mmCIF file of C-alpha atoms in Angstrom:
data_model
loop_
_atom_site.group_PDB
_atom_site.id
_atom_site.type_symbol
_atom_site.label_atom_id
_atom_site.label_comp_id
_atom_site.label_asym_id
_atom_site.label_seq_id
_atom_site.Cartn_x
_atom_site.Cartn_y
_atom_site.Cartn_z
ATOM 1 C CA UNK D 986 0.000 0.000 0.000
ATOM 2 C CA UNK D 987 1.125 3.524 -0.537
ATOM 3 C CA UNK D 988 1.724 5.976 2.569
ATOM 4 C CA UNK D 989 -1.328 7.963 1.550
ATOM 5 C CA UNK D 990 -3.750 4.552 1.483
ATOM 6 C CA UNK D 991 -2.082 3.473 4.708
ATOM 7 C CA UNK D 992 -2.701 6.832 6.275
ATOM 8 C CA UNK D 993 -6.178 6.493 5.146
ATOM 9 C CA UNK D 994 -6.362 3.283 6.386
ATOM 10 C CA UNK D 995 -4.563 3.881 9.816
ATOM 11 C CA UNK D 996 -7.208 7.196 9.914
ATOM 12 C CA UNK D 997 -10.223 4.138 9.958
ATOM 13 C CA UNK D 998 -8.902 1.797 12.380
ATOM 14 C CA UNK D 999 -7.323 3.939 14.769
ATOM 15 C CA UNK D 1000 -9.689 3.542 17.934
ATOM 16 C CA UNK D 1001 -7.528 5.282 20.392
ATOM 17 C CA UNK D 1002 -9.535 8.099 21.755
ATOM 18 C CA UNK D 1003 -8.667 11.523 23.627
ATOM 19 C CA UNK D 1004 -9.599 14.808 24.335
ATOM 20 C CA UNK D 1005 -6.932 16.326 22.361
ATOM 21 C CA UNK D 1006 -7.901 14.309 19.386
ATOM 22 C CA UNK D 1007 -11.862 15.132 19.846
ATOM 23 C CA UNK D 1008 -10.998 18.722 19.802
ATOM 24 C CA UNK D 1009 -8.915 18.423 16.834
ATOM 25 C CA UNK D 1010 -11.170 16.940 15.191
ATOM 26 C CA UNK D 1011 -13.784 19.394 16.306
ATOM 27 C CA UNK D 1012 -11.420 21.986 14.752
ATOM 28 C CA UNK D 1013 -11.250 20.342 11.651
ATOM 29 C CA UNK D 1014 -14.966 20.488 11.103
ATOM 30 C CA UNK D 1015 -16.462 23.269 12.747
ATOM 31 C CA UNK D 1016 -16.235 27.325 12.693
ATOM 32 C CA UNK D 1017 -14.518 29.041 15.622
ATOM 33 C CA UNK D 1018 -17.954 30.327 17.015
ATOM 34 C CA UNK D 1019 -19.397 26.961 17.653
ATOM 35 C CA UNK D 1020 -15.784 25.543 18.266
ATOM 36 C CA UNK D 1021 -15.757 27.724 21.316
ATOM 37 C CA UNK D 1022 -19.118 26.881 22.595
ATOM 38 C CA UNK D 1023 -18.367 22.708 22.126
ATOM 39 C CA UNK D 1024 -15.155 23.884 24.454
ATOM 40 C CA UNK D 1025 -16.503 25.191 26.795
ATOM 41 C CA UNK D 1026 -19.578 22.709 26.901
ATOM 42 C CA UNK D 1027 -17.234 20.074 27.385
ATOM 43 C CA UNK D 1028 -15.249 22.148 30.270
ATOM 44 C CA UNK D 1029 -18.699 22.232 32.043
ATOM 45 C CA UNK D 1030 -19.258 18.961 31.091
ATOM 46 C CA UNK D 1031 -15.815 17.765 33.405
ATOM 47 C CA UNK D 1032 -16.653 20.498 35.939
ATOM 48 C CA UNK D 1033 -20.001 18.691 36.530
ATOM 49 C CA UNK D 1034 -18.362 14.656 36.683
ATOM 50 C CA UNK D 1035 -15.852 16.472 39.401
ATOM 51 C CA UNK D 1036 -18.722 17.243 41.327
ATOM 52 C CA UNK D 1037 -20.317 14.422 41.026
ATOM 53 C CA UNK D 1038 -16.860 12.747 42.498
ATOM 54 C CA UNK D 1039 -15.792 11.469 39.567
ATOM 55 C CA UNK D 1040 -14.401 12.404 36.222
ATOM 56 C CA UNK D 1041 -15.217 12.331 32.482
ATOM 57 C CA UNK D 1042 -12.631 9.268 31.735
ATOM 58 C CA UNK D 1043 -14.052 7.436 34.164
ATOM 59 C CA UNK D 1044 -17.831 8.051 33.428
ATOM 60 C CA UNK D 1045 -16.517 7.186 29.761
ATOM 61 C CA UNK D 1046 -15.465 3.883 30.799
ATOM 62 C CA UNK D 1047 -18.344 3.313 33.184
ATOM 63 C CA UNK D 1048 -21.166 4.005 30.214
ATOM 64 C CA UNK D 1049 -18.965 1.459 28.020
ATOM 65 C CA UNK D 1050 -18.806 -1.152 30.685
ATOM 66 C CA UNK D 1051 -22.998 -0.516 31.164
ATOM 67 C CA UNK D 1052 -23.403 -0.495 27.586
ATOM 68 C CA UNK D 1053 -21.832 -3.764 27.366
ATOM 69 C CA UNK D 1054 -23.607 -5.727 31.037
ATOM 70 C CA UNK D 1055 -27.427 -3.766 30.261
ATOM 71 C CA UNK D 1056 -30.354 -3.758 27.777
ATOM 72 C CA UNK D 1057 -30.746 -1.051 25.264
ATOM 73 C CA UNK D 1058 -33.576 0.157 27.390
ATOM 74 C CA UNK D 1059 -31.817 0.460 30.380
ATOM 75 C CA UNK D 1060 -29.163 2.143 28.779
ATOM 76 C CA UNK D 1061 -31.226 4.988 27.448
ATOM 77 C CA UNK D 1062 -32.999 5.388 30.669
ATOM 78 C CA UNK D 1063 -29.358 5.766 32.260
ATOM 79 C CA UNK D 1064 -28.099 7.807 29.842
ATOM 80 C CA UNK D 1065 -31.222 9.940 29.667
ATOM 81 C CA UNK D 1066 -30.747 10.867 33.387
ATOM 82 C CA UNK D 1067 -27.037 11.756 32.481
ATOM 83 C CA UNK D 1068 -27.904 14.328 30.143
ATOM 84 C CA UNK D 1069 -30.740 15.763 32.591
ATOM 85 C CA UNK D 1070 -27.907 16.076 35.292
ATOM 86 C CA UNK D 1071 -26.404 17.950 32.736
ATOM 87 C CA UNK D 1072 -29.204 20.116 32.119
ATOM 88 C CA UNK D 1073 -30.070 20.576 35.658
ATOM 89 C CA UNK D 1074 -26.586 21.533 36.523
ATOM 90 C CA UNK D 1075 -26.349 24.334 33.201
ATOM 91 C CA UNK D 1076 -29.753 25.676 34.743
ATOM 92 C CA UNK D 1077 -28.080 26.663 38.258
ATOM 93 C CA UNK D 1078 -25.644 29.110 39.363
ATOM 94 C CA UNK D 1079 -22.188 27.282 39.419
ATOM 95 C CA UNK D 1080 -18.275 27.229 39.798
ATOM 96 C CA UNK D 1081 -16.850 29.521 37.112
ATOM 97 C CA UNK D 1082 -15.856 26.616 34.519
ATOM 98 C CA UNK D 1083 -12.990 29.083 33.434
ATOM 99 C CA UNK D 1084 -11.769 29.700 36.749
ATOM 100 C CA UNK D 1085 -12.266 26.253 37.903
ATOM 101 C CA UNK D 1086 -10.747 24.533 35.067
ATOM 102 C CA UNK D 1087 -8.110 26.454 34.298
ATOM 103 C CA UNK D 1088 -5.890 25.470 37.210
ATOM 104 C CA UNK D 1089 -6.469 21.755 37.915
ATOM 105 C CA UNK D 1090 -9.721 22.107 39.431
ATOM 106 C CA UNK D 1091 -8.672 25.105 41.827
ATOM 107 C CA UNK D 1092 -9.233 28.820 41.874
ATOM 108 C CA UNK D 1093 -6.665 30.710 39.520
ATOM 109 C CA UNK D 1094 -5.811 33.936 40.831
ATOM 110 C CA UNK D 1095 -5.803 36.325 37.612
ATOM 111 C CA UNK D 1096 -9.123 38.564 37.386
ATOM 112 C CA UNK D 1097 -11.272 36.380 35.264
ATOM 113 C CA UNK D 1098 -13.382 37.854 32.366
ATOM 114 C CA UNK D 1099 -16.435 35.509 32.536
ATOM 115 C CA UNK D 1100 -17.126 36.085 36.466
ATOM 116 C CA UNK D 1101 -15.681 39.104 36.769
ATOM 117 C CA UNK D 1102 -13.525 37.429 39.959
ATOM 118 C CA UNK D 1103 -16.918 36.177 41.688
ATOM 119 C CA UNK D 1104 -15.712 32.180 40.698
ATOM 120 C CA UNK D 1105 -19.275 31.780 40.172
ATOM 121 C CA UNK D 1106 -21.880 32.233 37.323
ATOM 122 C CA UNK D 1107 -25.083 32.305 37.422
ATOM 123 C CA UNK D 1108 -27.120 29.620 35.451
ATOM 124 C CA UNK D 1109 -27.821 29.590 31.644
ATOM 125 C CA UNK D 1110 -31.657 30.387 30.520
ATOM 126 C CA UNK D 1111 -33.763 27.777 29.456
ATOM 127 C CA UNK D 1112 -34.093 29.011 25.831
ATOM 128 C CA UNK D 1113 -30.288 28.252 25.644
ATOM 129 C CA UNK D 1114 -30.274 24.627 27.189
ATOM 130 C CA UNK D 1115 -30.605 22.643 23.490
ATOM 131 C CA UNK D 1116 -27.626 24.501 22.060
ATOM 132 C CA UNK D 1117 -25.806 23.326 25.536
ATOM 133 C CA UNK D 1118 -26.851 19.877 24.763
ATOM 134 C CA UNK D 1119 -26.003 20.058 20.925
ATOM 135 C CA UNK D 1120 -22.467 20.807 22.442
ATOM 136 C CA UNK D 1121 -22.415 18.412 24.800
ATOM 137 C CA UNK D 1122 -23.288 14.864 22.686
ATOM 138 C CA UNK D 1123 -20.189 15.972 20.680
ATOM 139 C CA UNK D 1124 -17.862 14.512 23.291
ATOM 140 C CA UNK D 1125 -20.434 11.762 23.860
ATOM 141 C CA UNK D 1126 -20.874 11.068 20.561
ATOM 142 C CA UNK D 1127 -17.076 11.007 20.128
ATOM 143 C CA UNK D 1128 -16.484 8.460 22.595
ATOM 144 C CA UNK D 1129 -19.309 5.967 21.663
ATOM 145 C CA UNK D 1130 -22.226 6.932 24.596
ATOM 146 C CA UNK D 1131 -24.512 7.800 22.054
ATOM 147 C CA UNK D 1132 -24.279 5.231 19.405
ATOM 148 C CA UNK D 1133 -27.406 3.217 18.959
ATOM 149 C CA UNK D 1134 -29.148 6.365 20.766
ATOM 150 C CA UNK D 1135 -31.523 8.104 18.722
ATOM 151 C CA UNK D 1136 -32.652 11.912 19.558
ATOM 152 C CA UNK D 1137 -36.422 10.829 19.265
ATOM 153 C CA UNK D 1138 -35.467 8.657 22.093
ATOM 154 C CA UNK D 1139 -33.489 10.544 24.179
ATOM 155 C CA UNK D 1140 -36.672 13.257 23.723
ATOM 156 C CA UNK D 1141 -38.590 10.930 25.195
ATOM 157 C CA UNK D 1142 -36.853 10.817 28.631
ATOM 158 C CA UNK D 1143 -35.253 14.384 29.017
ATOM 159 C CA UNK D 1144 -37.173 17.101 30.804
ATOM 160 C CA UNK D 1145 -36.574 20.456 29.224
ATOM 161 C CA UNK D 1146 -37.289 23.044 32.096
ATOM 162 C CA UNK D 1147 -39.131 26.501 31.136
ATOM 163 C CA UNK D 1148 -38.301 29.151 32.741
ATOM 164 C CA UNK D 1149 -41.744 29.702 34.101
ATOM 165 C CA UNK D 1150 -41.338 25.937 35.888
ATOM 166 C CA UNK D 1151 -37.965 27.462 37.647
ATOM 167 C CA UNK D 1152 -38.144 29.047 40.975
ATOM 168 C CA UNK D 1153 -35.238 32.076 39.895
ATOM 169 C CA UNK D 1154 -33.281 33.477 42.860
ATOM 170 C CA UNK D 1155 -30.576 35.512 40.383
#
């Protein structure tokens, strides 16, 4: 085979997966707009497995392992509630994802642009919660947790909160 068929070839059966190689491939493929929001989906995204006291890799290896042991049924419903976590988590005031991030999950000390040095923000509206999960199947997607997932099913089983359901205290 020539180098550029083995490349090709290599670029197919290459199953090794990473974060650096998701957002590569994310750069490859999308504009710099919605290249920022996917980053900074999937920084909330490992902000929210760190507070669940755990961390992406792991729930990565966890939904393979359950994909694996469990029905199709029982997957969706577990995955379902995933993705509502995630929801539920964008809808309330939170860590600072850039502050939080940035430093191996601690404070950074520079004055931060986002929070203006508060290390919190408040949460997103509930108009802007199915761009936030647009973003966030990306890295699912990526990584196999969605495959064999539709969207009409995971409609069926995910809550989308109005904003005249939410009891607002910002």
């Amino acid at each position: 085979m020539s180098s550029y068929v083995q490349n090709l070839y290599k670029s197919t059966t290459d199953d090794e997966k990473s974060d650096e190689r998701f957002l590569k491939k994310m750069e490859d493929k999308y504009s710099i707009n919605t290249l920022h929001g996917i980053k900074s989906n999937f920084k909330t995204l490992k902000m929210m497995c760190v507070f669940k006291e755990t961390t992406f890799d792991r729930v990565v290896e966890e939904f393979t392992e359950l994909k694996k042991t469990e029905s199709e049924s029982k997957y969706l419903e577990v995955i379902s509630k995933f993705l509502q976590d995630f929801i539920e988590f964008n809808l309330s005031s939170r860590p600072c994802p850039r502050c939080f991030i940035k430093n191996n999950n601690r404070f950074r000390s520079k004055k931060c642009s986002q929070c203006d040095d508060t290390k919190t923000v408040k949460g997103v509206e509930a108009s802007a919660i199915g761009i936030y999960l647009t973003h966030m199947k990306k890295p699912l997607r990526y990584y196999g947790l969605l495959s064999g997932v539709s969207n009409e099913d995971r409609r069926t089983k995910i809550y989308f909160i109005r904003r005249r359901n939410i009891n607002c205290t910002h």
